Amino acid sequence: MSPLQPTSEDERWMARCLELAAAAATADEVPVGALVVVDGVVVGEGQNRVEAQRSPLAHAELLAVQAALAAVGQKRLPSAVVYCTLEPCFLCAGALLHARVAKVVFGARDPKFGAVRSLATLLEDPRLNHRCTVVEGVGASASAELLRAFFRAKRG
């Protein structure tokens, strides 16, 4: 799988994700923000709410996808692009695959829990009827710095 270059649209939407991530950090949540964009329009957005909702399922990506599905009134998002400041974990990556999103763009890699890069090779299997493009590293340094600052503050 050869890495794809980000577009100017990818940069634009990731800037909004970084704002959501910063808002999550202000709310004492792990700073992750996500958007779902269909045909150039944001149809769902989310930021981590795990602590606020007291739920391990309240990840930014899941909240953004749920909002998008409700907004478009469908159970799949075949033309959607999902933007996220941090590489989605296995839980979120699975949800993105089941929603049949067209593209996932993320900023910082998650070496401990990240799953999108490993799932991307599965998506290249010609036996599957769904393809998902993965673009990584958009806003990576800003995303990583938000995370570092958040956890530095937590450690005191």
mmCIF file with all atom_site columns, C-alpha atoms in Angstrom:
data_model
loop_
_atom_site.group_PDB
_atom_site.id
_atom_site.type_symbol
_atom_site.label_atom_id
_atom_site.label_alt_id
_atom_site.label_comp_id
_atom_site.label_asym_id
_atom_site.label_entity_id
_atom_site.label_seq_id
_atom_site.pdbx_PDB_ins_code
_atom_site.Cartn_x
_atom_site.Cartn_y
_atom_site.Cartn_z
_atom_site.occupancy
_atom_site.B_iso_or_equiv
_atom_site.pdbx_formal_charge
_atom_site.auth_seq_id
_atom_site.auth_comp_id
_atom_site.auth_asym_id
_atom_site.auth_atom_id
_atom_site.pdbx_PDB_model_num
ATOM 1   C CA . MET A 1 1   ? 0.000   0.000   0.000  1.00 0.00 ? 1   MET A CA 1
ATOM 2   C CA . SER A 1 2   ? 1.561   3.268   -1.055 1.00 0.00 ? 2   SER A CA 1
ATOM 3   C CA . PRO A 1 3   ? 0.841   6.275   1.134  1.00 0.00 ? 3   PRO A CA 1
ATOM 4   C CA . LEU A 1 4   ? -1.440  8.875   -0.406 1.00 0.00 ? 4   LEU A CA 1
ATOM 5   C CA . GLN A 1 5   ? -0.664  12.557  -0.298 1.00 0.00 ? 5   GLN A CA 1
ATOM 6   C CA . PRO A 1 6   ? -3.141  14.748  1.587  1.00 0.00 ? 6   PRO A CA 1
ATOM 7   C CA . THR A 1 7   ? -5.244  17.250  -0.340 1.00 0.00 ? 7   THR A CA 1
ATOM 8   C CA . SER A 1 8   ? -5.901  20.857  0.615  1.00 0.00 ? 8   SER A CA 1
ATOM 9   C CA . GLU A 1 9   ? -9.363  19.704  1.720  1.00 0.00 ? 9   GLU A CA 1
ATOM 10  C CA . ASP A 1 10  ? -7.742  17.153  4.028  1.00 0.00 ? 10  ASP A CA 1
ATOM 11  C CA . GLU A 1 11  ? -5.670  19.942  5.609  1.00 0.00 ? 11  GLU A CA 1
ATOM 12  C CA . ARG A 1 12  ? -8.748  22.163  5.951  1.00 0.00 ? 12  ARG A CA 1
ATOM 13  C CA . TRP A 1 13  ? -10.893 19.559  7.677  1.00 0.00 ? 13  TRP A CA 1
ATOM 14  C CA . MET A 1 14  ? -8.064  18.398  9.929  1.00 0.00 ? 14  MET A CA 1
ATOM 15  C CA . ALA A 1 15  ? -7.747  21.959  11.236 1.00 0.00 ? 15  ALA A CA 1
ATOM 16  C CA . ARG A 1 16  ? -11.360 21.669  12.444 1.00 0.00 ? 16  ARG A CA 1
ATOM 17  C CA . CYS A 1 17  ? -10.579 18.287  14.022 1.00 0.00 ? 17  CYS A CA 1
ATOM 18  C CA . LEU A 1 18  ? -7.713  19.904  15.928 1.00 0.00 ? 18  LEU A CA 1
ATOM 19  C CA . GLU A 1 19  ? -10.150 22.511  17.307 1.00 0.00 ? 19  GLU A CA 1
ATOM 20  C CA . LEU A 1 20  ? -12.428 19.693  18.495 1.00 0.00 ? 20  LEU A CA 1
ATOM 21  C CA . ALA A 1 21  ? -9.457  17.891  20.044 1.00 0.00 ? 21  ALA A CA 1
ATOM 22  C CA . ALA A 1 22  ? -8.411  21.043  21.900 1.00 0.00 ? 22  ALA A CA 1
ATOM 23  C CA . ALA A 1 23  ? -11.983 21.412  23.203 1.00 0.00 ? 23  ALA A CA 1
ATOM 24  C CA . ALA A 1 24  ? -11.858 17.803  24.410 1.00 0.00 ? 24  ALA A CA 1
ATOM 25  C CA . ALA A 1 25  ? -8.625  18.522  26.297 1.00 0.00 ? 25  ALA A CA 1
ATOM 26  C CA . THR A 1 26  ? -10.228 21.578  27.908 1.00 0.00 ? 26  THR A CA 1
ATOM 27  C CA . ALA A 1 27  ? -13.047 19.290  29.079 1.00 0.00 ? 27  ALA A CA 1
ATOM 28  C CA . ASP A 1 28  ? -10.419 16.947  30.610 1.00 0.00 ? 28  ASP A CA 1
ATOM 29  C CA . GLU A 1 29  ? -10.886 14.326  27.887 1.00 0.00 ? 29  GLU A CA 1
ATOM 30  C CA . VAL A 1 30  ? -8.129  12.731  25.816 1.00 0.00 ? 30  VAL A CA 1
ATOM 31  C CA . PRO A 1 31  ? -7.732  15.274  22.985 1.00 0.00 ? 31  PRO A CA 1
ATOM 32  C CA . VAL A 1 32  ? -9.176  13.579  19.937 1.00 0.00 ? 32  VAL A CA 1
ATOM 33  C CA . GLY A 1 33  ? -11.493 15.232  17.433 1.00 0.00 ? 33  GLY A CA 1
ATOM 34  C CA . ALA A 1 34  ? -13.270 13.760  14.412 1.00 0.00 ? 34  ALA A CA 1
ATOM 35  C CA . LEU A 1 35  ? -15.399 14.873  11.464 1.00 0.00 ? 35  LEU A CA 1
ATOM 36  C CA . VAL A 1 36  ? -17.460 13.057  8.856  1.00 0.00 ? 36  VAL A CA 1
ATOM 37  C CA . VAL A 1 37  ? -17.648 14.918  5.553  1.00 0.00 ? 37  VAL A CA 1
ATOM 38  C CA . VAL A 1 38  ? -19.899 13.995  2.629  1.00 0.00 ? 38  VAL A CA 1
ATOM 39  C CA . ASP A 1 39  ? -19.661 15.946  -0.623 1.00 0.00 ? 39  ASP A CA 1
ATOM 40  C CA . GLY A 1 40  ? -17.775 18.775  1.065  1.00 0.00 ? 40  GLY A CA 1
ATOM 41  C CA . VAL A 1 41  ? -20.284 19.166  3.910  1.00 0.00 ? 41  VAL A CA 1
ATOM 42  C CA . VAL A 1 42  ? -19.721 18.209  7.551  1.00 0.00 ? 42  VAL A CA 1
ATOM 43  C CA . VAL A 1 43  ? -22.505 15.778  8.491  1.00 0.00 ? 43  VAL A CA 1
ATOM 44  C CA . GLY A 1 44  ? -21.080 14.642  11.820 1.00 0.00 ? 44  GLY A CA 1
ATOM 45  C CA . GLU A 1 45  ? -18.492 15.717  14.315 1.00 0.00 ? 45  GLU A CA 1
ATOM 46  C CA . GLY A 1 46  ? -17.293 14.473  17.636 1.00 0.00 ? 46  GLY A CA 1
ATOM 47  C CA . GLN A 1 47  ? -14.711 14.824  20.319 1.00 0.00 ? 47  GLN A CA 1
ATOM 48  C CA . ASN A 1 48  ? -13.819 12.320  22.987 1.00 0.00 ? 48  ASN A CA 1
ATOM 49  C CA . ARG A 1 49  ? -16.524 12.193  25.695 1.00 0.00 ? 49  ARG A CA 1
ATOM 50  C CA . VAL A 1 50  ? -15.444 9.009   27.485 1.00 0.00 ? 50  VAL A CA 1
ATOM 51  C CA . GLU A 1 51  ? -15.203 10.690  30.903 1.00 0.00 ? 51  GLU A CA 1
ATOM 52  C CA . ALA A 1 52  ? -18.301 12.891  30.483 1.00 0.00 ? 52  ALA A CA 1
ATOM 53  C CA . GLN A 1 53  ? -20.492 10.016  29.296 1.00 0.00 ? 53  GLN A CA 1
ATOM 54  C CA . ARG A 1 54  ? -18.766 7.448   31.515 1.00 0.00 ? 54  ARG A CA 1
ATOM 55  C CA . SER A 1 55  ? -18.626 5.154   28.526 1.00 0.00 ? 55  SER A CA 1
ATOM 56  C CA . PRO A 1 56  ? -15.687 3.453   26.827 1.00 0.00 ? 56  PRO A CA 1
ATOM 57  C CA . LEU A 1 57  ? -17.679 3.789   23.593 1.00 0.00 ? 57  LEU A CA 1
ATOM 58  C CA . ALA A 1 58  ? -17.713 7.609   23.571 1.00 0.00 ? 58  ALA A CA 1
ATOM 59  C CA . HIS A 1 59  ? -14.753 7.941   21.199 1.00 0.00 ? 59  HIS A CA 1
ATOM 60  C CA . ALA A 1 60  ? -14.657 10.951  18.872 1.00 0.00 ? 60  ALA A CA 1
ATOM 61  C CA . GLU A 1 61  ? -14.889 8.833   15.716 1.00 0.00 ? 61  GLU A CA 1
ATOM 62  C CA . LEU A 1 62  ? -17.880 6.829   16.943 1.00 0.00 ? 62  LEU A CA 1
ATOM 63  C CA . LEU A 1 63  ? -19.741 9.954   18.013 1.00 0.00 ? 63  LEU A CA 1
ATOM 64  C CA . ALA A 1 64  ? -19.035 11.625  14.657 1.00 0.00 ? 64  ALA A CA 1
ATOM 65  C CA . VAL A 1 65  ? -20.207 8.574   12.701 1.00 0.00 ? 65  VAL A CA 1
ATOM 66  C CA . GLN A 1 66  ? -23.366 8.248   14.806 1.00 0.00 ? 66  GLN A CA 1
ATOM 67  C CA . ALA A 1 67  ? -24.169 11.919  14.183 1.00 0.00 ? 67  ALA A CA 1
ATOM 68  C CA . ALA A 1 68  ? -23.518 11.488  10.453 1.00 0.00 ? 68  ALA A CA 1
ATOM 69  C CA . LEU A 1 69  ? -25.724 8.412   10.174 1.00 0.00 ? 69  LEU A CA 1
ATOM 70  C CA . ALA A 1 70  ? -28.531 10.276  11.938 1.00 0.00 ? 70  ALA A CA 1
ATOM 71  C CA . ALA A 1 71  ? -28.047 13.335  9.714  1.00 0.00 ? 71  ALA A CA 1
ATOM 72  C CA . VAL A 1 72  ? -28.146 11.438  6.430  1.00 0.00 ? 72  VAL A CA 1
ATOM 73  C CA . GLY A 1 73  ? -30.770 8.938   7.588  1.00 0.00 ? 73  GLY A CA 1
ATOM 74  C CA . GLN A 1 74  ? -28.856 5.903   6.397  1.00 0.00 ? 74  GLN A CA 1
ATOM 75  C CA . LYS A 1 75  ? -27.041 2.955   7.903  1.00 0.00 ? 75  LYS A CA 1
ATOM 76  C CA . ARG A 1 76  ? -24.005 3.315   5.644  1.00 0.00 ? 76  ARG A CA 1
ATOM 77  C CA . LEU A 1 77  ? -21.778 6.213   4.574  1.00 0.00 ? 77  LEU A CA 1
ATOM 78  C CA . PRO A 1 78  ? -20.272 5.032   1.268  1.00 0.00 ? 78  PRO A CA 1
ATOM 79  C CA . SER A 1 79  ? -19.163 8.485   0.073  1.00 0.00 ? 79  SER A CA 1
ATOM 80  C CA . ALA A 1 80  ? -18.005 9.783   3.457  1.00 0.00 ? 80  ALA A CA 1
ATOM 81  C CA . VAL A 1 81  ? -14.548 10.902  4.481  1.00 0.00 ? 81  VAL A CA 1
ATOM 82  C CA . VAL A 1 82  ? -13.724 10.545  8.173  1.00 0.00 ? 82  VAL A CA 1
ATOM 83  C CA . TYR A 1 83  ? -11.095 12.867  9.617  1.00 0.00 ? 83  TYR A CA 1
ATOM 84  C CA . CYS A 1 84  ? -9.558  12.161  13.006 1.00 0.00 ? 84  CYS A CA 1
ATOM 85  C CA . THR A 1 85  ? -6.619  13.635  14.882 1.00 0.00 ? 85  THR A CA 1
ATOM 86  C CA . LEU A 1 86  ? -5.460  10.236  16.153 1.00 0.00 ? 86  LEU A CA 1
ATOM 87  C CA . GLU A 1 87  ? -5.282  6.901   14.350 1.00 0.00 ? 87  GLU A CA 1
ATOM 88  C CA . PRO A 1 88  ? -8.524  5.087   15.215 1.00 0.00 ? 88  PRO A CA 1
ATOM 89  C CA . CYS A 1 89  ? -8.335  2.108   17.566 1.00 0.00 ? 89  CYS A CA 1
ATOM 90  C CA . PHE A 1 90  ? -9.685  -1.333  16.648 1.00 0.00 ? 90  PHE A CA 1
ATOM 91  C CA . LEU A 1 91  ? -13.142 -0.484  18.012 1.00 0.00 ? 91  LEU A CA 1
ATOM 92  C CA . CYS A 1 92  ? -13.416 2.681   15.922 1.00 0.00 ? 92  CYS A CA 1
ATOM 93  C CA . ALA A 1 93  ? -11.736 1.208   12.841 1.00 0.00 ? 93  ALA A CA 1
ATOM 94  C CA . GLY A 1 94  ? -14.263 -1.625  12.871 1.00 0.00 ? 94  GLY A CA 1
ATOM 95  C CA . ALA A 1 95  ? -17.139 0.842   13.080 1.00 0.00 ? 95  ALA A CA 1
ATOM 96  C CA . LEU A 1 96  ? -15.722 2.819   10.156 1.00 0.00 ? 96  LEU A CA 1
ATOM 97  C CA . LEU A 1 97  ? -15.488 -0.331  8.072  1.00 0.00 ? 97  LEU A CA 1
ATOM 98  C CA . HIS A 1 98  ? -19.057 -1.336  8.916  1.00 0.00 ? 98  HIS A CA 1
ATOM 99  C CA . ALA A 1 99  ? -20.281 2.158   8.012  1.00 0.00 ? 99  ALA A CA 1
ATOM 100 C CA . ARG A 1 100 ? -18.551 1.596   4.653  1.00 0.00 ? 100 ARG A CA 1
ATOM 101 C CA . VAL A 1 101 ? -16.784 4.970   4.661  1.00 0.00 ? 101 VAL A CA 1
ATOM 102 C CA . ALA A 1 102 ? -14.814 5.819   1.526  1.00 0.00 ? 102 ALA A CA 1
ATOM 103 C CA . LYS A 1 103 ? -11.772 7.404   3.133  1.00 0.00 ? 103 LYS A CA 1
ATOM 104 C CA . VAL A 1 104 ? -10.131 7.791   6.542  1.00 0.00 ? 104 VAL A CA 1
ATOM 105 C CA . VAL A 1 105 ? -7.686  10.625  7.155  1.00 0.00 ? 105 VAL A CA 1
ATOM 106 C CA . PHE A 1 106 ? -5.838  10.741  10.451 1.00 0.00 ? 106 PHE A CA 1
ATOM 107 C CA . GLY A 1 107 ? -3.100  12.798  12.061 1.00 0.00 ? 107 GLY A CA 1
ATOM 108 C CA . ALA A 1 108 ? -0.927  11.147  14.692 1.00 0.00 ? 108 ALA A CA 1
ATOM 109 C CA . ARG A 1 109 ? -0.253  7.431   14.764 1.00 0.00 ? 109 ARG A CA 1
ATOM 110 C CA . ASP A 1 110 ? -1.289  5.482   17.821 1.00 0.00 ? 110 ASP A CA 1
ATOM 111 C CA . PRO A 1 111 ? 1.488   2.912   18.276 1.00 0.00 ? 111 PRO A CA 1
ATOM 112 C CA . LYS A 1 112 ? -0.283  1.153   21.139 1.00 0.00 ? 112 LYS A CA 1
ATOM 113 C CA . PHE A 1 113 ? -3.904  0.918   19.978 1.00 0.00 ? 113 PHE A CA 1
ATOM 114 C CA . GLY A 1 114 ? -3.946  2.139   16.351 1.00 0.00 ? 114 GLY A CA 1
ATOM 115 C CA . ALA A 1 115 ? -5.663  -0.163  13.910 1.00 0.00 ? 115 ALA A CA 1
ATOM 116 C CA . VAL A 1 116 ? -6.333  1.680   10.668 1.00 0.00 ? 116 VAL A CA 1
ATOM 117 C CA . ARG A 1 117 ? -2.965  0.927   9.128  1.00 0.00 ? 117 ARG A CA 1
ATOM 118 C CA . SER A 1 118 ? -3.316  -2.799  9.798  1.00 0.00 ? 118 SER A CA 1
ATOM 119 C CA . LEU A 1 119 ? -6.902  -2.873  8.559  1.00 0.00 ? 119 LEU A CA 1
ATOM 120 C CA . ALA A 1 120 ? -5.934  -0.996  5.400  1.00 0.00 ? 120 ALA A CA 1
ATOM 121 C CA . THR A 1 121 ? -4.100  -4.063  4.101  1.00 0.00 ? 121 THR A CA 1
ATOM 122 C CA . LEU A 1 122 ? -7.232  -6.128  4.657  1.00 0.00 ? 122 LEU A CA 1
ATOM 123 C CA . LEU A 1 123 ? -9.215  -3.587  2.645  1.00 0.00 ? 123 LEU A CA 1
ATOM 124 C CA . GLU A 1 124 ? -6.976  -4.148  -0.356 1.00 0.00 ? 124 GLU A CA 1
ATOM 125 C CA . ASP A 1 125 ? -8.145  -7.767  -0.619 1.00 0.00 ? 125 ASP A CA 1
ATOM 126 C CA . PRO A 1 126 ? -9.807  -8.046  -4.071 1.00 0.00 ? 126 PRO A CA 1
ATOM 127 C CA . ARG A 1 127 ? -12.422 -10.441 -2.670 1.00 0.00 ? 127 ARG A CA 1
ATOM 128 C CA . LEU A 1 128 ? -14.001 -7.621  -0.666 1.00 0.00 ? 128 LEU A CA 1
ATOM 129 C CA . ASN A 1 129 ? -16.653 -5.424  -2.221 1.00 0.00 ? 129 ASN A CA 1
ATOM 130 C CA . HIS A 1 130 ? -15.687 -2.345  -0.226 1.00 0.00 ? 130 HIS A CA 1
ATOM 131 C CA . ARG A 1 131 ? -12.587 -0.218  -0.510 1.00 0.00 ? 131 ARG A CA 1
ATOM 132 C CA . CYS A 1 132 ? -11.457 2.447   1.932  1.00 0.00 ? 132 CYS A CA 1
ATOM 133 C CA . THR A 1 133 ? -8.630  4.850   1.230  1.00 0.00 ? 133 THR A CA 1
ATOM 134 C CA . VAL A 1 134 ? -6.358  5.699   4.165  1.00 0.00 ? 134 VAL A CA 1
ATOM 135 C CA . VAL A 1 135 ? -4.330  8.897   4.393  1.00 0.00 ? 135 VAL A CA 1
ATOM 136 C CA . GLU A 1 136 ? -2.112  9.335   7.415  1.00 0.00 ? 136 GLU A CA 1
ATOM 137 C CA . GLY A 1 137 ? -0.024  12.111  8.880  1.00 0.00 ? 137 GLY A CA 1
ATOM 138 C CA . VAL A 1 138 ? -2.278  15.100  8.164  1.00 0.00 ? 138 VAL A CA 1
ATOM 139 C CA . GLY A 1 139 ? -1.672  17.497  11.047 1.00 0.00 ? 139 GLY A CA 1
ATOM 140 C CA . ALA A 1 140 ? 0.391   14.797  12.756 1.00 0.00 ? 140 ALA A CA 1
ATOM 141 C CA . SER A 1 141 ? 2.730   17.082  14.681 1.00 0.00 ? 141 SER A CA 1
ATOM 142 C CA . ALA A 1 142 ? -0.081  19.306  16.012 1.00 0.00 ? 142 ALA A CA 1
ATOM 143 C CA . SER A 1 143 ? -2.157  16.243  16.928 1.00 0.00 ? 143 SER A CA 1
ATOM 144 C CA . ALA A 1 144 ? 0.770   14.579  18.687 1.00 0.00 ? 144 ALA A CA 1
ATOM 145 C CA . GLU A 1 145 ? 1.650   17.763  20.570 1.00 0.00 ? 145 GLU A CA 1
ATOM 146 C CA . LEU A 1 146 ? -1.916  18.070  21.896 1.00 0.00 ? 146 LEU A CA 1
ATOM 147 C CA . LEU A 1 147 ? -1.682  14.525  23.198 1.00 0.00 ? 147 LEU A CA 1
ATOM 148 C CA . ARG A 1 148 ? 1.773   15.037  24.716 1.00 0.00 ? 148 ARG A CA 1
ATOM 149 C CA . ALA A 1 149 ? 0.705   18.238  26.475 1.00 0.00 ? 149 ALA A CA 1
ATOM 150 C CA . PHE A 1 150 ? -2.460  16.591  27.802 1.00 0.00 ? 150 PHE A CA 1
ATOM 151 C CA . PHE A 1 151 ? -0.629  13.604  29.287 1.00 0.00 ? 151 PHE A CA 1
ATOM 152 C CA . ARG A 1 152 ? 2.230   15.760  30.601 1.00 0.00 ? 152 ARG A CA 1
ATOM 153 C CA . ALA A 1 153 ? -0.326  17.795  32.540 1.00 0.00 ? 153 ALA A CA 1
ATOM 154 C CA . LYS A 1 154 ? -1.965  14.597  33.858 1.00 0.00 ? 154 LYS A CA 1
ATOM 155 C CA . ARG A 1 155 ? 1.355   13.268  35.134 1.00 0.00 ? 155 ARG A CA 1
ATOM 156 C CA . GLY A 1 156 ? 1.940   16.570  36.927 1.00 0.00 ? 156 GLY A CA 1
#
